[in-house]
XYZ file of C-alpha atoms in Angstrom:
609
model
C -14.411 -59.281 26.232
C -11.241 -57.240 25.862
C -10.861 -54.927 22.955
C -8.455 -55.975 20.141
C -7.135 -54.049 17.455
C -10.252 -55.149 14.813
C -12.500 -53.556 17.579
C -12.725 -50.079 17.421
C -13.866 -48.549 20.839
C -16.603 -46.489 21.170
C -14.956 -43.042 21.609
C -13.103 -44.448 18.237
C -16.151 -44.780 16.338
C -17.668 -41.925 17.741
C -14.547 -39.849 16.588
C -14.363 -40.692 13.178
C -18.303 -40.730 12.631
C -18.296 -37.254 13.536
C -14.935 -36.663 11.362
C -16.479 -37.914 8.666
C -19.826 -36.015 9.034
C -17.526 -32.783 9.046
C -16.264 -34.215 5.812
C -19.692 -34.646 4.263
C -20.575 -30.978 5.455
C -17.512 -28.868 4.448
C -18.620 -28.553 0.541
C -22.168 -27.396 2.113
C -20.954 -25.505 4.911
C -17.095 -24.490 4.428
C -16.557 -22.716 1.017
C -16.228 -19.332 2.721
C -13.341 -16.922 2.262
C -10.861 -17.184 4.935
C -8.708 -14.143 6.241
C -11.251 -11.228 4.877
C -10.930 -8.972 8.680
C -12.715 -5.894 6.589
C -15.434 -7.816 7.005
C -17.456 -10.672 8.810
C -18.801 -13.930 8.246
C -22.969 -14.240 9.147
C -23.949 -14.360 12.382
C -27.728 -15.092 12.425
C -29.803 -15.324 15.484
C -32.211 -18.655 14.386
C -30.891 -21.938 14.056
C -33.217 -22.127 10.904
C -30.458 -19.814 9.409
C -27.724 -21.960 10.209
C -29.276 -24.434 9.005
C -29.623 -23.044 5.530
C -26.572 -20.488 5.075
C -22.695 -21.452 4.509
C -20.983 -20.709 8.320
C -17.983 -18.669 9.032
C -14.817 -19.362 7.346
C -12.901 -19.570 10.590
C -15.703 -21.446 12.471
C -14.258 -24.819 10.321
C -10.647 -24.425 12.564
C -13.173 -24.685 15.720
C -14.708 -28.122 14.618
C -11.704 -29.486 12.985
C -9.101 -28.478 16.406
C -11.674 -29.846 18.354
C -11.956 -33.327 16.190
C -8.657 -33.963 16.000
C -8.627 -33.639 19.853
C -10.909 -36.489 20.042
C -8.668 -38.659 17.986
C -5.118 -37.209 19.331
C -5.163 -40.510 21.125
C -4.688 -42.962 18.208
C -1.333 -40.881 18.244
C -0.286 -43.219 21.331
C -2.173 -46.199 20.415
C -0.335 -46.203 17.097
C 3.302 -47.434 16.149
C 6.099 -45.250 17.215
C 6.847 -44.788 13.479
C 3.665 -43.062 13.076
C 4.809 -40.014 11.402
C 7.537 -41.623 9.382
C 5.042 -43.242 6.598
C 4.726 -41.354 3.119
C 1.121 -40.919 4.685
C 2.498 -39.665 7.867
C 5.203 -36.852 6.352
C 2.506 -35.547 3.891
C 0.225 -35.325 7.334
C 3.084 -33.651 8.772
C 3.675 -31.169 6.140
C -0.024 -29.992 6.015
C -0.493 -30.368 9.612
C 2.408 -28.601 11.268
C 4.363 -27.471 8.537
C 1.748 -24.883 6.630
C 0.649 -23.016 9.721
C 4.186 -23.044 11.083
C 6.138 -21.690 7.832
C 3.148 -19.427 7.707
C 4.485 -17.417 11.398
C 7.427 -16.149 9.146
C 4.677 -13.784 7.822
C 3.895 -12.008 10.949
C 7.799 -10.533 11.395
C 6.408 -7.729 8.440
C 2.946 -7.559 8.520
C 1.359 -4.259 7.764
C -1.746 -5.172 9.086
C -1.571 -7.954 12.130
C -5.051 -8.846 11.515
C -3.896 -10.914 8.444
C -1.525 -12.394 9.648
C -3.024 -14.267 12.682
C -6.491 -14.699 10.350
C -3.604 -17.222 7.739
C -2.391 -18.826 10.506
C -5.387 -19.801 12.377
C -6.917 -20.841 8.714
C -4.053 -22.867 8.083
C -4.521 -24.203 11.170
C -7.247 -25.912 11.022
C -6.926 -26.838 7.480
C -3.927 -28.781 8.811
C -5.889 -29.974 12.057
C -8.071 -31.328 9.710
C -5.428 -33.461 7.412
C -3.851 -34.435 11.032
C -7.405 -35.855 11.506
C -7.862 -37.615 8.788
C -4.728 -39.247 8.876
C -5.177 -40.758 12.407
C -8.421 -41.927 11.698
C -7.228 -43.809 8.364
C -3.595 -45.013 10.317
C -5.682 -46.645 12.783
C -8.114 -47.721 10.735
C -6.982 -48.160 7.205
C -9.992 -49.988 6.032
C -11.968 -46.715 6.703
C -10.892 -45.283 3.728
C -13.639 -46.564 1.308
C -15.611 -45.306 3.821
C -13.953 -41.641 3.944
C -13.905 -41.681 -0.115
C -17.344 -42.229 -0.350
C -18.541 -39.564 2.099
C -16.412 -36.924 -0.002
C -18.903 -38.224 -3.029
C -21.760 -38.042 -1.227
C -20.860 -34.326 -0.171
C -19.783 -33.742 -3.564
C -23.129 -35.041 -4.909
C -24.788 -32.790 -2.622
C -23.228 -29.674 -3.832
C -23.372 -30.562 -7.318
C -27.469 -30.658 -6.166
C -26.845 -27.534 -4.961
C -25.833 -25.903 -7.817
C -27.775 -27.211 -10.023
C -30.999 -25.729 -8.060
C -29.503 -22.638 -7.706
C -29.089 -22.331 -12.214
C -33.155 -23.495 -12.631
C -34.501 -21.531 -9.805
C -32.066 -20.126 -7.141
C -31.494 -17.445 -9.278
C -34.794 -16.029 -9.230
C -35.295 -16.469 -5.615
C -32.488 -13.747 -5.188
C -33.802 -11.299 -7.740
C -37.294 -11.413 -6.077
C -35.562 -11.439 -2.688
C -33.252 -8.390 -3.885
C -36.370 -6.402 -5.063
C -38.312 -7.228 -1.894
C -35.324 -5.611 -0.193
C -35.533 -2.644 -2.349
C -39.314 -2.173 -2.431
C -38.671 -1.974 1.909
C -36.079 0.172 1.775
C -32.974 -1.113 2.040
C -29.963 0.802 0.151
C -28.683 -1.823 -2.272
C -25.760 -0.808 -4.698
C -26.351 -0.320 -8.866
C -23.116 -2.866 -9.101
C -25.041 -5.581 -6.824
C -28.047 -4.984 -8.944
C -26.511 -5.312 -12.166
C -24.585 -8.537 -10.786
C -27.999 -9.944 -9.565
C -29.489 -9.383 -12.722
C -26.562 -10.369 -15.258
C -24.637 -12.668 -13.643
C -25.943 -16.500 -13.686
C -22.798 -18.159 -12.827
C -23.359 -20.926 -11.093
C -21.403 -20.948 -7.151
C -23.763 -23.165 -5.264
C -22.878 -23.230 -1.348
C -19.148 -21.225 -2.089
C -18.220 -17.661 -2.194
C -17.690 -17.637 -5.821
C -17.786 -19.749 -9.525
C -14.117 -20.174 -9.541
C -14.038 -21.532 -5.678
C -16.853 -24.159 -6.643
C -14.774 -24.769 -9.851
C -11.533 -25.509 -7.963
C -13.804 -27.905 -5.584
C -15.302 -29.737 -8.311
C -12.145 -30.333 -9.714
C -10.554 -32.511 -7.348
C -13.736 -35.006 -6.850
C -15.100 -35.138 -10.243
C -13.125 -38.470 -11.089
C -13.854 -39.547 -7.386
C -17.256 -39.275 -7.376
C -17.625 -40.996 -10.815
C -15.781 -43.994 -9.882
C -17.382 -43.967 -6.263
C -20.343 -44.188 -7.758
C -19.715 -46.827 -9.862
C -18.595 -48.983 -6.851
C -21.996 -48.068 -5.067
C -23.540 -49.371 -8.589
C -22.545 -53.271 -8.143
C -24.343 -53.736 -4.925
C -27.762 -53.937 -7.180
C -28.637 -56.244 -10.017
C -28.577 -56.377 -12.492
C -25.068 -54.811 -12.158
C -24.284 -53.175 -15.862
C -27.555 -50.971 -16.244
C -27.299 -50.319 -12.045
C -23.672 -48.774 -13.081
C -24.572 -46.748 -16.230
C -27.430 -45.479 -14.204
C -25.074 -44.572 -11.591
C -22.239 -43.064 -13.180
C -24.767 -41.454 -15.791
C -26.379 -39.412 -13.208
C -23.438 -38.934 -11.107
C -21.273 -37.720 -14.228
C -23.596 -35.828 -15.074
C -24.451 -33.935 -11.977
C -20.762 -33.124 -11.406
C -20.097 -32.334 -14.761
C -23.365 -30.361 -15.371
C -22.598 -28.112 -12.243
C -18.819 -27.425 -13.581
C -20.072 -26.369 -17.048
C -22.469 -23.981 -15.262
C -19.976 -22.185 -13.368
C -18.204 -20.843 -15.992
C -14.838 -21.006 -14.616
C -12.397 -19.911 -17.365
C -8.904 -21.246 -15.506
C -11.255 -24.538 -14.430
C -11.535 -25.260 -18.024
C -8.208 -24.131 -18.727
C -6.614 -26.454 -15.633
C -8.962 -29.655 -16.621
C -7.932 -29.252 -19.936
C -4.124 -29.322 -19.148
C -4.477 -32.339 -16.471
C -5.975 -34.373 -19.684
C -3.266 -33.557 -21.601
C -0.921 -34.492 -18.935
C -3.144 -37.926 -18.560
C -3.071 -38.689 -22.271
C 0.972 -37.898 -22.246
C 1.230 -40.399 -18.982
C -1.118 -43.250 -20.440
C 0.485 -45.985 -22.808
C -0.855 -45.746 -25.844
C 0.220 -45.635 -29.807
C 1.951 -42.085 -30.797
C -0.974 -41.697 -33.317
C -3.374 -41.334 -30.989
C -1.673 -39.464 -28.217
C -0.981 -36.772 -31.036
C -4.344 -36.669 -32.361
C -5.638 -36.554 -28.383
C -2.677 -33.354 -27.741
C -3.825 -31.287 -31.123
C -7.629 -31.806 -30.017
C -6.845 -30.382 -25.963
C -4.980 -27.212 -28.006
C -8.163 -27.008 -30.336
C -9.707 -26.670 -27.181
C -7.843 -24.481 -25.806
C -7.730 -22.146 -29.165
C -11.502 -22.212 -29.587
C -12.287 -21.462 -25.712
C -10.266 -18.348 -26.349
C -12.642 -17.470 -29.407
C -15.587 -18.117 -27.333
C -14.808 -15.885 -24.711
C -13.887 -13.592 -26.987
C -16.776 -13.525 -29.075
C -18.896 -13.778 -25.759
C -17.477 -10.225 -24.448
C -15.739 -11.282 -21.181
C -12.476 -10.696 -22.946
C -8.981 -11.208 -20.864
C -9.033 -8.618 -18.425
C -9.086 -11.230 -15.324
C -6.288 -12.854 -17.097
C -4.139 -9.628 -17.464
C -4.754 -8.896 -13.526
C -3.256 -12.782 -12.521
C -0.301 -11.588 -14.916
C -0.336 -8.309 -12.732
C -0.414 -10.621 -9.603
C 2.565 -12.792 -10.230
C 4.618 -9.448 -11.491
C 4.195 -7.982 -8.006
C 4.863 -11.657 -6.334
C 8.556 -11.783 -8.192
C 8.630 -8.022 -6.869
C 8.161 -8.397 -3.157
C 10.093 -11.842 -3.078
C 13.341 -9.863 -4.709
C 12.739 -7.100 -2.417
C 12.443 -9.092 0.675
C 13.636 -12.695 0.397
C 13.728 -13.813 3.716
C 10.652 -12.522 5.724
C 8.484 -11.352 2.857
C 6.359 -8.565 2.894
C 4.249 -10.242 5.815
C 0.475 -11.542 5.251
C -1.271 -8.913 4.198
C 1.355 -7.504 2.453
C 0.683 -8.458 -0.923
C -3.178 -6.176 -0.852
C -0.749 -3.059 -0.110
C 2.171 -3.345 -1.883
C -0.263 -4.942 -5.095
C -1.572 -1.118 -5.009
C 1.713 0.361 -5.446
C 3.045 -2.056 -8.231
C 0.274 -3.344 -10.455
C 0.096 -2.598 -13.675
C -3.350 -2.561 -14.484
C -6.180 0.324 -13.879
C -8.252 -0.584 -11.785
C -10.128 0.420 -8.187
C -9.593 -3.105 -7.085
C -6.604 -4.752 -5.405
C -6.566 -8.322 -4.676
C -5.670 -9.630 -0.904
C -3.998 -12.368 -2.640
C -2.236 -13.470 -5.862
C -4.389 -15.710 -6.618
C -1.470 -18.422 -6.779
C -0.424 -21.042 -3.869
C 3.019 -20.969 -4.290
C 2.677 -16.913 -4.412
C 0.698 -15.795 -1.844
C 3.415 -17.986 0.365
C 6.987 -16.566 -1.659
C 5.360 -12.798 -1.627
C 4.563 -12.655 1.983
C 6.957 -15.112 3.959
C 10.113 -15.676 1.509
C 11.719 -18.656 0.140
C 11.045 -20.532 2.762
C 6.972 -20.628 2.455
C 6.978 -21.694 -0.916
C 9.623 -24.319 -0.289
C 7.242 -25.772 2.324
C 4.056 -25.601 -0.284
C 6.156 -27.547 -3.160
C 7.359 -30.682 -0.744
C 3.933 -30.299 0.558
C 2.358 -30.916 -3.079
C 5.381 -32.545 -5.134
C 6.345 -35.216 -2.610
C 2.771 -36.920 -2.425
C 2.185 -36.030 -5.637
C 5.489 -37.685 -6.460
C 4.755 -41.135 -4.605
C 1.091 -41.938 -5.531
C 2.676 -40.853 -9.395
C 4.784 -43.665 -9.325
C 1.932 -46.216 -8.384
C -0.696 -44.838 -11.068
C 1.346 -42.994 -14.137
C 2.141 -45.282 -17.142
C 0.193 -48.149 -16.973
C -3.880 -48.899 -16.884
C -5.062 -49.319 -13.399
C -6.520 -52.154 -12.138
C -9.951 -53.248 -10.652
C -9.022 -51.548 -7.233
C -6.842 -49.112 -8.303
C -9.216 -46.928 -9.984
C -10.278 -44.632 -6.872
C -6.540 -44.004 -6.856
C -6.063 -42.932 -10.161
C -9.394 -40.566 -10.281
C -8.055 -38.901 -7.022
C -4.617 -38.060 -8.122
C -5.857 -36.746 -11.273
C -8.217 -34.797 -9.578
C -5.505 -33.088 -7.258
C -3.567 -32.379 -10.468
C -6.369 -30.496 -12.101
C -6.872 -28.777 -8.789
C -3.475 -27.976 -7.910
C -3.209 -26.619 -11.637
C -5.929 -24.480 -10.799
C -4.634 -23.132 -7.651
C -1.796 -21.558 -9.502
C -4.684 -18.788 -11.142
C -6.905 -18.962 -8.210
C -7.614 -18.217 -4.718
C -8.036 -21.915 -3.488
C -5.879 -21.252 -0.568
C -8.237 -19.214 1.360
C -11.449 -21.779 1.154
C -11.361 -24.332 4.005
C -13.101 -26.954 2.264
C -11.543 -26.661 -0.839
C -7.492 -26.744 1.067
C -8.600 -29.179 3.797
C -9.771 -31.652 0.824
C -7.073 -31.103 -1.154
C -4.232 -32.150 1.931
C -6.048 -34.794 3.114
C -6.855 -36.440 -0.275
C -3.197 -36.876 -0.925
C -2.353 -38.486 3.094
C -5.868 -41.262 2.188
C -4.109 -42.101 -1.347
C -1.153 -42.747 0.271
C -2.640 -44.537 3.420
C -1.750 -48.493 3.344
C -3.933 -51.588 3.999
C -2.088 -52.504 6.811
C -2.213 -51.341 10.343
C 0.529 -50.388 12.219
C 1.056 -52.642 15.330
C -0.337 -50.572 19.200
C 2.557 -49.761 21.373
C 2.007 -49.330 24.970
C 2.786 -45.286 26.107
C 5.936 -45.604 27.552
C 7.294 -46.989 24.587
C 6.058 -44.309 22.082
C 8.204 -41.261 20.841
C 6.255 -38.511 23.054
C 7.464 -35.946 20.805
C 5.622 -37.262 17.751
C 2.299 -38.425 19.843
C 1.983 -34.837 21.245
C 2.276 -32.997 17.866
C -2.136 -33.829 16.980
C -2.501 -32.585 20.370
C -0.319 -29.261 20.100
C -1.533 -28.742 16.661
C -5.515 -29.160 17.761
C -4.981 -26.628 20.671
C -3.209 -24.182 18.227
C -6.410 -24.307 15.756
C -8.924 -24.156 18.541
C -7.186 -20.928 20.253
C -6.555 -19.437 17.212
C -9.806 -19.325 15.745
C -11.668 -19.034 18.944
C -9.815 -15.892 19.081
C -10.374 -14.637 15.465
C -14.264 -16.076 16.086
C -14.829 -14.149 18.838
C -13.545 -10.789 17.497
C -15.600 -11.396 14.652
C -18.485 -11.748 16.506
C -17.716 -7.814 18.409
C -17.226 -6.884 15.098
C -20.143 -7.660 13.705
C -22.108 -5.719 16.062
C -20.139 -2.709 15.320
C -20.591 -3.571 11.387
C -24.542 -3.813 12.124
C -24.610 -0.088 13.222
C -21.294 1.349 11.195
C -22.345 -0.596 7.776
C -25.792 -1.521 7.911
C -27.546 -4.517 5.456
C -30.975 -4.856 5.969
C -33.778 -1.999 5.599
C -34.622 -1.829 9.406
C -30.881 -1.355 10.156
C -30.710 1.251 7.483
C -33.130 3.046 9.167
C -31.605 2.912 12.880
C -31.333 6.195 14.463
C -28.111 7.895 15.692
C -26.975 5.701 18.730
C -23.255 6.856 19.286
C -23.108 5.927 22.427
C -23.898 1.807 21.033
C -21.458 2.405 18.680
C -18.947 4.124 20.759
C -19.265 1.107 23.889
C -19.083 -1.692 20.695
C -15.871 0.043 19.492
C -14.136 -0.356 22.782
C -15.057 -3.606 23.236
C -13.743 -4.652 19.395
C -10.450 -2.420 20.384
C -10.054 -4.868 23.477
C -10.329 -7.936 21.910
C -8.103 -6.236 19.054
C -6.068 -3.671 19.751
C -3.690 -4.192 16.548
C -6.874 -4.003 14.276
C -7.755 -0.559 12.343
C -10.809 -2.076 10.595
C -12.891 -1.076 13.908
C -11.606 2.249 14.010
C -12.496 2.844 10.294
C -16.097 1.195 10.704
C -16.812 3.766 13.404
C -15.037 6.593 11.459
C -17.790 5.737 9.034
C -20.649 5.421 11.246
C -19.651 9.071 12.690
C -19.046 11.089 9.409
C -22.391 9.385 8.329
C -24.350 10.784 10.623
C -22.758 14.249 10.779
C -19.946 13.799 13.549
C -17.050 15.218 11.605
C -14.759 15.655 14.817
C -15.295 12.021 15.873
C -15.171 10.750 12.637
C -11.639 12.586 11.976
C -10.777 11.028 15.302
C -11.316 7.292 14.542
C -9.549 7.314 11.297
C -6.520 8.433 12.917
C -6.440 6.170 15.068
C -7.182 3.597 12.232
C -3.974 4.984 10.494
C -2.106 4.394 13.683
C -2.668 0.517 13.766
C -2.243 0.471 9.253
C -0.925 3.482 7.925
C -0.736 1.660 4.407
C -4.628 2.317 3.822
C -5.833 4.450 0.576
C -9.100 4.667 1.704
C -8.742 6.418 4.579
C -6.546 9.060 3.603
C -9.454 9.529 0.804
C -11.974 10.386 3.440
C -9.362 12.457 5.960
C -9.136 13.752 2.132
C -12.676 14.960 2.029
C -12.741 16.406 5.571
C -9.616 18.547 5.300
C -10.746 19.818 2.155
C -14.372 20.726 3.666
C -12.821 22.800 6.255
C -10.570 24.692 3.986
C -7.545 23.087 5.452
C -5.499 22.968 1.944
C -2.275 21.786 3.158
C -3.585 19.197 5.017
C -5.868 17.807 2.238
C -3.091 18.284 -0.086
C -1.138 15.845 2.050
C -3.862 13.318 2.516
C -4.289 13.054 -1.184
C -0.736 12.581 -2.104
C -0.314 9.684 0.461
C -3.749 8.418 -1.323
C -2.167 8.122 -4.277
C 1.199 7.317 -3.643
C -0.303 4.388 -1.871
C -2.601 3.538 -4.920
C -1.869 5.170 -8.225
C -2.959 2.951 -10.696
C -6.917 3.670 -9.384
C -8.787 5.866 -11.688
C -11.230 7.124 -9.402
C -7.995 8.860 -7.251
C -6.284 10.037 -10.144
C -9.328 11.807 -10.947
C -9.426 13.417 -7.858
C -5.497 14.218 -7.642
C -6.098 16.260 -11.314
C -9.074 17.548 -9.953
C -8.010 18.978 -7.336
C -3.991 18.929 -6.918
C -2.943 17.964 -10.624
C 0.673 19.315 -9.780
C 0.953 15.745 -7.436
C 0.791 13.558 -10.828
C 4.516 12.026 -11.338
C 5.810 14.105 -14.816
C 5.594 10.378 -16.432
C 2.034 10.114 -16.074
C-alpha cells in the first residue's frame, strides 16, 4: 500500500523515537558544563560507568548532529515554506543563527580553545532545536508526545535529586573517606564541601544548573501529569494523585537545591503572571505586596542563615566588566574566552576566582562577540516569546491550552534566571529551553509534501549543513578531550593508584605530542605537563612547557606564578621580578598574589593600593 502523509515511514518513526529518547535522557545525562578545556569530561573504561555517570558535555553535539541527520530529510518532504513559520524562524534562530553569530568570537580570542569549544556547544544545542522542529513540522500531532517525554525526564531527575538529599549524600562522604583511608590526595576545600554542603544538584554540575532546569518544566510536568491522570477512573482522585505527587516531586527537588536567583526568578515570573492574568485590582495588589514580602523575607533568611550576598556582589562584578569589554570593543568583542581574562583585570571584588562567564545570556554574547551576539540572543528569546504571549497573556486558558500556558511561563522563569546564571553552557538546560519555544509555536496542521525539484534547496540543505557542523565540531573537541585526558591522568592525577604512579616522562612526554597535534593552539597541555615535570623534580622541562604554554595564551596568571617560583629558586631576581609583575598585572584583585607581590617585590603595588 503506498505511504500517505498519516503514515509515517519507518526511518520516520525510527528518527523521532530515538529523538525523543535523547530528549528523555538529556536531564539524566546532559547537565554538564560545556566549554571548560582546563579540564575534561569522564572517560570511564566500563559501560557500567556510563551507565550510571552524567557523559561529556560535548558528547550531546555528537548525538544531536547525528539525529538531526536522520531527519534532515523531512526538510524535502516538507512545504517549501518550511522555514518561514513562527516555528520555523525561532528554529532558525537557534539552529543556525546562535552558532553562527557565535564565529564573531573567534576574530579576538585569547585562547582558541574557547572559542571553537562555544561554537561546537552551540552547535548542537541548535542541531538539536533543528531536530525537534522537523520532527514536530512533519508530524505536528507528535507534540503531546514530545511534551510528555520532557515530564517523564523531568520526573526522573526530580527522582534523582530527591535520592541524592536522603541518602546520596552519605554515599559520597563514605566514598570520599574510602578514598582518603587508600591514599588518595583529596583537598581540605573538597572535604569541607563534602561535609557542609547538602545542596541538592541531582544528575547536573551544580544547584543553580538543576534550578534553572527545573524551572522551565515545573508547570509542564504538573499539567502533563494531570493529562496522564484522566486515562484512569475514577478521574478526580486519579488527578490529585497525579499532580500531588508530581508537584510535589518537582517542587520538593527545587526547594532542596537552594538556588537563591531560582527563587528570586520564580518569584518575579509570578509576579509577572499575576500582573498578566485578569483579575480585580484588589487582589492583584494584595498578590504583588505578598511576592515583595517574599522577596524581603528571603533576604532576611539568607541573611540570618550566613550565606550573605557575596555571590550576588560577584554577578554585579560580572555585568560591570560585560559593559567594559562591550565599550572597549563593540564590534568583535573580546573573543570567547575573553571575558575569564579580562574579568581578572577589571573586577572589583577580592577574590582567587574568576568566572569563564558572566553568568548572563545576553552577556557572555555582548562581552565576547559585540552588538551583534546579543542582538541575535534577544530576537532569539523576544520574538517567540512575543508570539506564544499574545495567544496565552490576559485571559484564562482553556481546556487545551493549558500545556501552553505552563510552558511559556516556565521559559519566563528560566530565561529570568539565565540573566544571573550560567544556563548557557549546560546542553540540556539550552537545548530545552530553544526547542520548547519552536513545539509551543508548532501548529496542528501539516504542511502539504512537495516533490524535490520543487523545494527551495537552500532552505532543505540548512538541517543538513547545520548537523555536519555539530558532528565535526564536537568530534573534534571529543577527540582532543579524550588525548587530554590521558595526559590529565599522569599530569593531575584523581584516584589513589594514579597518585601513586611512578615517574614515566617518557608517557607523558609521547601523550603531550599527541594532545599538541590534535591541538596545536591549546596551552592547557603544555601547562598539564609543566606540572607533571616540576612535580616530580624536572625543573628544566618544567620551565620549558610553560613557555611554550605562554606562547599559545600569554594572558595566564597562573603560569607566570609558577615561572614565578622557579626564577626565584635559582636566584634569578630580575626574571622573577618580571614574572610576578605580569602575575599581577594580569590578576590584581587576588589576595593570594598580592601577598606574594608585598612579600617579595612590594615596590610592584600601584601607589593607589
Amino acid at each position: 500500500m503506498k505511504k500517505t502523509a498519516e503514515q509515517p515511514g519507518i526511518m520516520e518513526k525510527l528518527a523521532g523515537g530515538l529523538l525523543l529518547a535523547l530528549t528523555f535522557l538529556m536531564p539524566l545525562k546532559f547537565g554538564t558544563l560545556a566549554v571548560m578545556p582546563e579540564a575534561t569530561g569522564l572517560y570511564p573504561g566500563d559501560l557500567f560507568s556510563w551507565a550510571i555517570i552524567s557523559w561529556p558535555a560535548h558528547s550531546f553535539g555528537l548525538f544531536s548532529g547525528g539525529l538531526l541527520l536522520l531527519l534532515a530529510p523531512a526538510a524535502f518532504r516538507c512545504g517549501r515554506e518550511l522555514f518561514s513559520t513562527p516555528a520555523g524562524r525561532t528554529a532558525l534562530l537557534w539552529g543556525v543563527g546562535l552558532p553562527a553569530v557565535s564565529l564573531i568570537g573567534w576574530i579576538n580570542a585569547a585562547t582558541f580553545d574557547y572559542a571553537l569549544g562555544e561554537t561546537a556547544h552551540l552547535a548542537g544545542i541548535g542541531a538539536y532545536v533543528l531536530a525537534v522542529y522537523l520532527m514536530l513540522a512533519r508530524r505536528p500531532e507528535w507534540r503531546a508526545v514530545y511534551w510528555g517525554v520532557l515530564a517523564g525526564g523531568m520526573l526522573c531527575l526530580a527522582a534523582s535529586g530527591l535520592y541524592q538529599y536522603f541518602w546520596g549524600f552519605r554515599e559520597t562522604r563514605e566514598f570520599l573517606e574510602y578514598q582518603m583511608e587508600s591514599g588518595a590526595a583529596v583537598s581540605a576545600h573538597m572535604q569541607l564541601k563534602i561535609a557542609s554542603d547538602t545542596r541538592v544538584f541531582a544528575t547536573f554540575v551544580s544547584c543553580n544548573a538543576l534550578a534553572g532546569y527545573l524551572l522551565i518544566l515545573m508547570p509542564l510536568t504538573v499539567v502533563m501529569a494531570d493529562r496522564w491522570a484522566h486515562r484512569f477512573e475514577p478521574v478526580k482522585p486519579s488527578r490529585i494523585i497525579f499532580c500531588g505527587i508530581s508537584g510535589a516531586m518537582v517542587s520538593g527537588t527545587f526547594l532542596l537545591a537552594r538556588s537563591r536567583g531560582s527563587y528570586l526568578a520564580l518569584v518575579m515570573a509570578a509576579a509577572l503572571l499575576v500582573l498578566a492574568l485578569p483579575m480585580r485590582r484588589l487582589y492583584r495588589m494584595i498578590l504583588i505586596l505578598l511576592a515583595v514580602l517574599i522577596v524581603a523575607g528571603g533576604a532576611v533568611y539568607i541573611k540570618a542563615a550566613g550565606r550573605g550576598f557575596a555571590s550576588m556582589e560577584e554577578r554585579v562584578s560580572y555585568l560591570n566588566t560585560s559593559a567594559r569589554m562591550l565599550a572597549e570593543k563593540p564590534l568583535a568583542g573580546y573573543g570567547w574566552g575573553g571575558f575569564f581574562y579580562r574579568h581578572m583585570q577589571l573586577k572589583t571584588t577580592d577574590s582567587d576566582e574568576s568566572a569563564h562567564d558572566p553568568h548572563n545570556l545576553v552577556a557572555s554574547f555582548a562581552a565576547q562577540t559585540g552588538v551583534a551576539g546579543p542582538a541575535v540572543v534577544l530576537a532569539a528569546i523576544l520574538y517567540p516569546m512575543f508570539l506564544i504571549g499574545r495567544r496565552v497573556l490576559g485571559r484564562k486558558p482553556e481546556e487545551g491550552e493549558w500545556p501552553l500556558f505552563a510552558l511559556f511561563w516556565g521559559e519566563v522563569a528560566f530565561f529570568l534566571h539565565a540573566m544571573m546564571e550560567i544556563n548557557l553552557q549546560i546542553p540540556a538546560t539550552m537545548a530545552v529551553a530553544g526547542a520548547g519555544l519552536v513545539s509551543a509555536l508548532i501548529t496542528e496542521e501539516r504542511p502539504e509534501t512537495s516533490p524535490v525539484p520543487a523545494v527551495r534547496l537552500g532552505g532543505a540543505a540548512l538541517p543538513v549543513l547545520a548537523a555536519l557542523a555539530a558532528l565535526w565540531l564536537n568530534f573534534r573537541w571529543i577527540d582532543a578531550e579524550l588525548k587530554f585526558d590521558r595526559l590529565l591522568s599522569y599530569a593531575r592525577p584523581m584516584s589513589a593508584e594514579d597518585q601513586k604512579r611512578p615517574p614515566h616522562f617518557a608517557a607523558v612526554a609521547r601523550l603531550l605530542r599527541e594532545n599538541d597535534a590534535a591541538k596545536p593552539y591549546s596551552p592547557f597541555p603544555w601547562e598539564a605537563a609543566g606540572d607533571y615535570y616540576l612535580r616530580f623534580g624536572d625543573v628544566p622541562a618544567a620551565e620549558h612547557c610553560y613557555r611554550e604554554a605562554l606562547k599559545r595564551s600569554e594572558c595566564r596568571p597562573a603560569i607566570y606564578r609558577r615561572l614565578f617560583e622557579i626564577e626565584y629558586a635559582r636566584g634569578d631576581r630580575e626574571a622573577a621580578r618580571k614574572s610576578l609583575k605580569r602575575m599581577y598585572e594580569l590578576f590584581p584583585t587576588n589576595p593570594r598574589y598580592r601577598e606574594l607581590v608585598e612579600r617579595h617585590f612590594p615596590e610592584l603595588l600601584a601607589p593607589s593600593r
